[in-house]
XYZ file of C-alpha atoms in Angstrom:
478
model
C -45.186 43.464 -4.709
C -45.390 39.537 -4.986
C -44.601 39.548 -8.526
C -41.576 41.633 -7.485
C -40.735 38.978 -4.982
C -40.980 36.039 -7.484
C -39.266 37.681 -9.841
C -36.327 38.132 -7.625
C -36.143 34.391 -6.310
C -36.191 33.626 -10.047
C -33.373 35.603 -11.162
C -30.922 34.431 -8.254
C -31.869 30.815 -9.193
C -31.397 31.234 -12.618
C -27.771 33.267 -11.906
C -26.887 30.202 -9.385
C -27.584 27.440 -12.351
C -25.819 29.211 -14.891
C -22.806 29.819 -13.119
C -22.767 26.220 -12.041
C -23.124 25.101 -15.782
C -20.194 27.432 -16.859
C -17.560 26.116 -14.348
C -18.844 22.463 -14.848
C -17.896 23.376 -18.733
C -14.345 25.211 -17.934
C -13.299 22.395 -15.835
C -11.139 20.318 -18.452
C -11.380 16.415 -18.807
C -8.575 14.600 -18.093
C -7.025 12.496 -20.912
C -6.265 8.818 -20.986
C -3.203 7.753 -19.283
C -0.294 6.202 -20.772
C 0.938 3.070 -18.931
C 4.589 1.668 -19.538
C 5.595 -1.711 -19.024
C 8.465 -3.432 -17.561
C 9.572 -7.030 -17.260
C 11.846 -8.417 -14.530
C 13.491 -11.860 -13.826
C 13.384 -12.066 -10.036
C 15.152 -14.712 -8.318
C 13.691 -16.467 -5.196
C 15.102 -17.728 -1.762
C 13.602 -19.018 1.453
C 13.857 -16.580 4.672
C 15.153 -19.554 6.954
C 16.672 -23.082 6.161
C 14.442 -24.610 8.871
C 11.119 -23.469 7.748
C 8.879 -24.853 5.039
C 10.303 -24.919 1.291
C 7.766 -23.184 -0.951
C 10.468 -23.106 -3.602
C 10.608 -26.424 -6.418
C 13.597 -27.993 -7.070
C 17.113 -26.517 -7.974
C 17.132 -24.737 -11.190
C 13.993 -23.580 -11.737
C 13.316 -20.909 -13.941
C 13.306 -17.290 -12.365
C 9.871 -15.748 -11.535
C 8.686 -13.399 -14.310
C 7.525 -9.890 -13.117
C 5.598 -7.149 -15.324
C 5.463 -3.926 -13.513
C 3.146 -1.480 -15.080
C 3.287 2.233 -14.323
C 1.715 5.057 -15.531
C 4.377 7.626 -17.896
C 2.598 10.690 -16.176
C 0.026 11.644 -13.528
C -1.351 15.127 -12.250
C -0.812 16.364 -8.587
C -3.284 15.400 -6.164
C -3.852 12.123 -8.649
C -3.002 8.450 -7.490
C 0.305 7.131 -9.051
C -1.133 3.451 -9.300
C 1.284 0.502 -9.578
C 0.130 -3.098 -11.068
C 2.368 -6.169 -10.818
C 1.765 -9.438 -12.819
C 3.645 -12.386 -11.663
C 4.048 -15.365 -14.493
C 5.497 -18.482 -12.892
C 6.424 -21.704 -15.013
C 3.751 -24.059 -15.929
C 6.374 -26.879 -16.446
C 8.875 -26.081 -13.981
C 7.094 -23.996 -11.410
C 9.333 -21.675 -8.964
C 6.375 -22.272 -5.778
C 5.085 -25.702 -5.174
C 3.138 -27.248 -1.981
C 5.255 -27.993 0.634
C 2.599 -31.032 1.916
C -0.638 -32.244 1.561
C -3.266 -29.811 2.230
C -7.295 -29.611 2.127
C -8.318 -26.641 -0.284
C -8.002 -23.237 1.860
C -4.630 -22.600 2.082
C -3.716 -19.294 0.745
C -0.375 -17.402 -0.913
C -0.092 -13.879 -0.213
C 2.513 -11.708 -2.076
C 3.790 -8.098 -1.391
C 5.645 -6.145 -4.175
C 7.781 -3.356 -3.159
C 9.186 -0.437 -4.832
C 11.305 2.552 -3.643
C 10.331 6.207 -5.191
C 12.435 8.910 -5.092
C 12.045 12.585 -6.662
C 8.634 14.342 -6.351
C 7.831 11.434 -4.143
C 10.156 9.427 -1.698
C 9.574 6.285 0.329
C 8.560 2.813 -0.849
C 5.019 1.914 -2.189
C 3.647 -1.399 -1.530
C 1.686 -3.590 -3.939
C -0.842 -6.369 -2.463
C -2.362 -9.897 -3.580
C -3.736 -12.868 -2.396
C -4.857 -16.357 -4.100
C -6.721 -19.277 -2.876
C -5.757 -22.457 -3.108
C -7.596 -25.740 -4.175
C -6.839 -28.759 -2.641
C -3.433 -29.470 -3.043
C -0.745 -32.852 -2.916
C 3.290 -32.238 -1.926
C 4.975 -31.074 -5.051
C 1.267 -29.432 -6.442
C 2.255 -26.231 -8.370
C 1.050 -23.422 -6.332
C -1.196 -20.922 -7.754
C 0.078 -16.899 -7.420
C -1.864 -14.169 -7.323
C -2.705 -12.808 -10.933
C -2.119 -9.137 -10.172
C -0.755 -6.915 -7.000
C -2.192 -3.253 -6.651
C -0.630 -0.453 -4.982
C -1.066 3.223 -5.474
C 0.484 6.243 -3.577
C -1.009 10.242 -3.776
C 1.299 12.901 -5.566
C 1.675 16.370 -4.371
C 4.194 18.047 -5.880
C 5.407 18.723 -9.476
C 8.276 17.237 -10.867
C 9.757 13.988 -11.465
C 9.272 10.058 -9.737
C 12.212 7.737 -10.300
C 10.407 3.803 -9.831
C 13.098 1.521 -8.738
C 11.798 -1.856 -8.148
C 12.301 -3.781 -4.899
C 11.514 -7.210 -3.454
C 8.493 -9.237 -3.621
C 7.784 -11.386 -0.698
C 5.494 -14.550 -0.806
C 3.780 -16.196 2.388
C 1.899 -18.993 2.615
C -1.001 -19.936 5.148
C -2.062 -23.284 5.591
C -5.730 -24.341 5.844
C -7.257 -25.293 9.233
C -6.564 -29.208 9.837
C -6.918 -31.861 12.039
C -4.278 -35.059 10.679
C -4.084 -38.405 12.337
C -0.577 -39.938 12.832
C -0.286 -43.635 12.778
C 2.728 -45.899 12.314
C 1.354 -47.299 9.389
C 1.146 -46.059 6.293
C -2.349 -46.534 4.388
C -1.108 -48.595 1.813
C 0.366 -51.076 3.825
C -1.256 -54.793 3.816
C 1.152 -56.129 6.890
C 2.862 -54.577 9.671
C 6.646 -54.564 9.004
C 8.805 -56.353 11.641
C 10.294 -54.667 15.018
C 13.531 -53.425 13.702
C 11.913 -51.085 11.204
C 10.034 -48.981 13.879
C 12.479 -46.255 13.580
C 11.476 -45.590 9.883
C 8.165 -45.072 10.502
C 6.497 -41.677 11.370
C 6.965 -42.270 15.238
C 10.038 -43.074 15.806
C 10.163 -46.153 18.695
C 13.408 -46.679 21.039
C 14.008 -49.986 22.721
C 11.741 -51.855 24.515
C 8.549 -51.243 22.328
C 6.324 -53.975 20.493
C 2.889 -54.192 18.825
C -0.037 -54.375 21.068
C -0.973 -58.042 22.550
C -2.373 -60.582 20.194
C -0.350 -59.214 17.266
C 2.538 -62.081 17.097
C 0.053 -63.149 13.897
C -1.571 -59.758 12.974
C -3.682 -61.447 10.115
C -5.409 -63.676 12.790
C -9.078 -63.133 13.290
C -9.158 -62.892 16.983
C -6.291 -60.152 16.746
C -7.593 -58.127 14.116
C -11.087 -58.235 15.651
C -9.624 -57.254 19.001
C -7.599 -54.351 17.962
C -10.448 -53.590 15.101
C -12.716 -52.777 18.135
C -9.890 -50.881 20.207
C -7.089 -49.001 18.100
C -6.555 -47.137 15.129
C -5.392 -49.339 12.243
C -4.324 -52.533 14.164
C -1.324 -50.756 15.051
C -0.664 -49.684 18.273
C 2.478 -50.246 20.475
C 3.121 -50.716 23.821
C 5.988 -51.077 26.603
C 6.366 -52.770 29.986
C 9.804 -51.129 30.314
C 9.778 -48.118 32.647
C 11.551 -44.514 32.299
C 13.925 -45.893 29.638
C 11.304 -46.704 26.681
C 10.736 -43.228 24.694
C 8.896 -42.811 21.572
C 9.235 -39.268 19.501
C 7.313 -37.782 16.571
C 8.400 -34.584 14.503
C 5.161 -32.762 13.102
C 4.413 -29.382 11.750
C 1.540 -27.355 13.118
C 0.026 -25.330 16.104
C -0.557 -28.134 18.474
C -0.355 -32.105 18.921
C -2.643 -34.666 20.498
C -1.282 -37.993 22.393
C -3.753 -40.982 21.522
C -3.976 -44.122 23.304
C -6.261 -46.216 25.572
C -7.151 -46.025 29.239
C -7.149 -48.991 31.067
C -6.474 -50.565 35.131
C -3.205 -52.390 33.739
C -1.639 -49.213 32.173
C 0.913 -47.014 34.161
C 1.574 -43.187 34.017
C 3.533 -41.696 31.207
C 5.363 -38.396 30.763
C 4.867 -36.237 27.382
C 7.197 -33.547 26.353
C 7.099 -30.972 23.303
C 10.205 -29.721 22.263
C 10.535 -26.839 19.305
C 12.673 -27.678 16.796
C 15.509 -29.230 17.804
C 16.138 -27.773 21.027
C 16.100 -29.675 23.855
C 14.644 -27.577 27.015
C 10.797 -28.897 27.170
C 8.586 -26.346 25.797
C 5.272 -27.665 27.554
C 5.027 -31.035 29.332
C 2.612 -33.256 31.582
C 2.280 -36.622 33.268
C -0.635 -38.571 32.557
C -2.158 -41.508 34.607
C -3.432 -43.907 32.091
C -4.969 -46.195 34.552
C -7.848 -43.919 34.981
C -10.682 -43.126 33.290
C -9.948 -39.161 33.231
C -7.233 -36.501 34.742
C -9.927 -35.295 36.919
C -9.063 -35.256 40.636
C -10.490 -38.800 42.256
C -11.619 -40.224 38.709
C -12.155 -43.781 39.185
C -10.202 -46.828 37.871
C -10.694 -47.635 33.926
C -12.284 -51.420 34.424
C -12.844 -51.464 31.021
C -10.777 -50.393 27.760
C -11.690 -46.733 26.626
C -10.138 -46.843 23.167
C -8.353 -43.665 21.410
C -8.592 -41.377 24.073
C -6.723 -38.127 24.254
C -4.228 -38.355 27.062
C -2.337 -35.307 26.540
C -3.094 -32.273 24.526
C -0.514 -29.395 24.271
C -1.211 -25.666 24.560
C -1.788 -23.576 21.130
C 1.528 -23.060 19.606
C 2.752 -20.639 16.956
C 2.955 -22.143 13.578
C 6.148 -23.770 12.976
C 8.228 -27.438 13.654
C 7.762 -29.204 16.925
C 8.740 -32.600 18.576
C 6.733 -34.433 21.085
C 7.923 -37.038 23.007
C 6.405 -39.539 25.088
C 8.494 -41.831 27.825
C 6.909 -44.770 29.673
C 6.879 -44.616 33.894
C 5.325 -48.047 34.096
C 5.483 -49.537 37.470
C 5.448 -53.735 37.790
C 2.658 -55.093 35.786
C 1.617 -52.141 33.866
C 1.812 -51.025 30.447
C 2.448 -47.907 28.536
C 0.358 -47.463 24.810
C 0.754 -45.276 21.878
C -2.166 -45.585 19.266
C -1.051 -42.406 17.325
C -1.404 -38.602 17.520
C -3.504 -35.850 16.245
C -1.525 -32.891 14.809
C -3.741 -29.520 14.746
C -3.354 -26.362 12.462
C -5.772 -24.138 13.917
C -7.214 -20.952 12.044
C -4.454 -18.632 11.232
C -5.404 -14.651 11.180
C -2.002 -14.058 9.494
C 0.387 -16.168 7.278
C 3.314 -17.838 9.408
C 6.972 -16.962 9.133
C 7.514 -20.582 8.548
C 6.965 -20.437 5.089
C 8.188 -16.847 4.064
C 10.119 -16.546 0.785
C 11.734 -13.517 -0.777
C 12.517 -12.940 -4.280
C 15.032 -10.303 -5.519
C 15.131 -7.845 -8.484
C 17.734 -8.017 -10.799
C 21.187 -6.291 -10.159
C 20.957 -3.278 -12.295
C 17.013 -3.123 -13.222
C 15.563 -0.503 -15.641
C 14.328 2.259 -13.534
C 11.028 3.851 -14.434
C 10.176 7.628 -14.745
C 6.936 9.316 -13.524
C 6.498 12.870 -14.495
C 4.221 14.611 -12.247
C 2.288 17.634 -13.784
C 0.102 20.547 -12.352
C -3.537 19.601 -12.610
C -5.383 22.223 -14.923
C -7.593 24.760 -13.780
C -7.905 22.839 -10.435
C -6.041 23.983 -7.304
C -3.296 22.043 -5.946
C -3.669 20.845 -2.445
C -1.379 22.296 -0.047
C 1.625 19.690 0.977
C 1.583 18.788 4.880
C 4.971 17.583 5.931
C 4.800 14.494 8.179
C 6.538 11.365 9.256
C 4.250 8.293 9.130
C 4.702 5.320 11.174
C 3.907 2.292 9.374
C 0.692 0.587 11.301
C -0.551 -2.799 10.906
C -3.204 -3.017 8.290
C -4.726 -5.235 5.126
C -4.714 -2.282 2.438
C -2.118 -1.086 -0.047
C 0.253 1.527 0.664
C -1.055 4.906 1.647
C -1.185 7.846 -0.998
C 1.914 10.177 -0.744
C 4.512 7.393 0.065
C 3.349 6.377 3.227
C 3.052 2.735 3.859
C 1.193 0.454 5.767
C 2.676 -2.984 6.895
C 0.323 -5.638 5.691
C -0.470 -8.714 7.445
C 2.177 -10.595 5.031
C 5.057 -10.898 5.704
C 6.087 -8.484 8.536
C 9.198 -6.564 7.350
C 9.925 -3.500 9.332
C 9.622 -0.585 6.994
C 11.308 3.125 7.025
C 9.279 5.433 4.634
C 10.154 8.877 4.234
C 6.433 10.560 3.349
C 5.715 14.325 2.229
C 1.923 14.154 3.134
C -0.689 12.436 4.821
C -3.129 11.583 1.975
C -7.356 10.779 2.438
C -7.338 8.762 -0.508
C -8.543 5.259 0.232
C -6.180 2.563 -0.797
C -7.389 -0.181 -3.569
C -9.222 -3.296 -2.138
C -10.070 -4.865 -5.461
C -8.368 -4.027 -8.964
C -8.442 -0.748 -9.925
C -8.138 0.950 -13.556
C -5.360 2.623 -14.051
C -7.075 5.357 -16.692
C -9.665 7.259 -14.980
C -11.313 9.061 -17.519
C -13.289 12.237 -16.308
C -16.471 13.784 -18.223
C -18.532 11.533 -20.476
C -18.552 7.848 -20.702
C -15.472 5.859 -19.454
C -14.381 5.309 -22.968
C -10.575 6.055 -21.683
C -10.420 9.343 -23.853
C -11.271 12.727 -22.700
C -14.714 14.578 -24.163
C -14.762 17.072 -26.736
C -14.447 20.819 -25.820
C -16.156 22.433 -28.308
C -18.833 24.296 -26.722
C -17.478 27.487 -24.600
C -17.881 28.310 -21.393
C -17.625 32.076 -21.764
C -20.062 31.992 -24.543
C -22.200 30.154 -21.723
C -21.870 32.681 -18.792
C -22.332 35.287 -21.102
C -25.595 33.873 -22.662
C -26.369 33.422 -18.641
C -26.128 36.845 -17.518
C -27.942 38.289 -20.312
C -31.161 36.204 -19.257
C -30.599 37.337 -15.675
C -30.171 40.820 -16.400
C -33.244 40.742 -18.659
C -34.921 39.382 -15.942
C -34.302 41.811 -13.620
C -35.052 44.702 -16.012
C -38.169 42.923 -16.733
C -39.422 43.018 -13.333
C -38.467 46.121 -12.559
C -40.523 47.461 -15.626
C -43.719 45.771 -14.356
C -43.161 46.991 -10.942
C -43.242 50.933 -12.201
C -46.108 50.268 -14.623
C -48.597 48.634 -11.960
C -47.274 51.636 -9.471
C -48.498 54.428 -12.219
C -51.559 52.405 -13.028
C -52.544 52.163 -9.361
C -52.022 56.325 -9.323
C -54.040 56.693 -12.385
C -56.941 55.176 -10.594
C -56.433 57.510 -7.802
């Protein structure tokens, strides 16, 4: 009886193994996918005229875009798109709008519209970190943009190239703004104050002792107190003003605290607006702005008298108005312009590139997958949600961090295939080594199934015969 049980277990295991092996042989391998390449010349423009300009000088060559699209795909397989961007080395379309430390980033989003067996918009994404940049340096664009969408309906898909969106994220930084430039060997005369980064109105002069800025006494006195021997002061209250424009997320007003200094009104404006976005009054005669703070009997140099709140990245103007009383002074030593770490590219630099008016349209044929059941499509109307991934399969679109358009998509499915986060291979062979070719199919699945069935039946009948023989032997002994 024990032998019979063992034989039955062996027969069942053999049957399962042979069946699985036969099914594996019968599943056909997918052949290499042929890809078509389309080349377009895109024309780029800045989104807002008040923003930061990434584009080079007028007359630069169009941005060359190559779009790689497979000719065929199978139902249930991803339709994968690959963008390649090529900018001119000698006359680039994209240049640095200012000086930046290493760590800035270019983000690109390529859009195509699809109709036919798949309807909607597919996003392809790519990023490129930048080295340290000087104003006018060529920006490095992403080598490739990747996107994909699932296919769940047989037929043809028409693919039309759409906009290419370029965004720029500056690195975290803190820049000192002073009156004098780095290569200046002497202070300019007072009438030229209006040409400096800080625009001074009437009533301002260089700090005490700088009538002869090269004198040892004046140099020593200011070197121990102020930045770069270029502090300015005024004894005029309520009418003496100074302004400075900057681009960033915040600003700090730097000056001395001393007992003979008076109050200062600081105001912050957005762009060209005349209504203050932020403001505050500082008493520079005290050691701090804390309630009951003591008088500053000793000079406290390079103090942050006022700091703005954290702002959206953009262009601003800070205005300082003296409120000095009799025998009091107001001083400006300089400013610190702050750029905080940005989670998303600011709209300030957004640039769009448009495809040619009548671009060549690609056609992708969607075929049934051989010997594989097609998934049942489910109808849905997905709503794009913020994400750092590419377009979801099935034509539903996720809106990425850069830029931030409002996309309307008509999709036929809500797929579960993950989106690519790294460059992906368009040719995905199944079975055998990944050579891009399907394996030979000389072996017969039917033959293997027949051989397995014979083995199973032989095992079963052999077990039965052995059991009967043993029973007869037992009866003979009786």
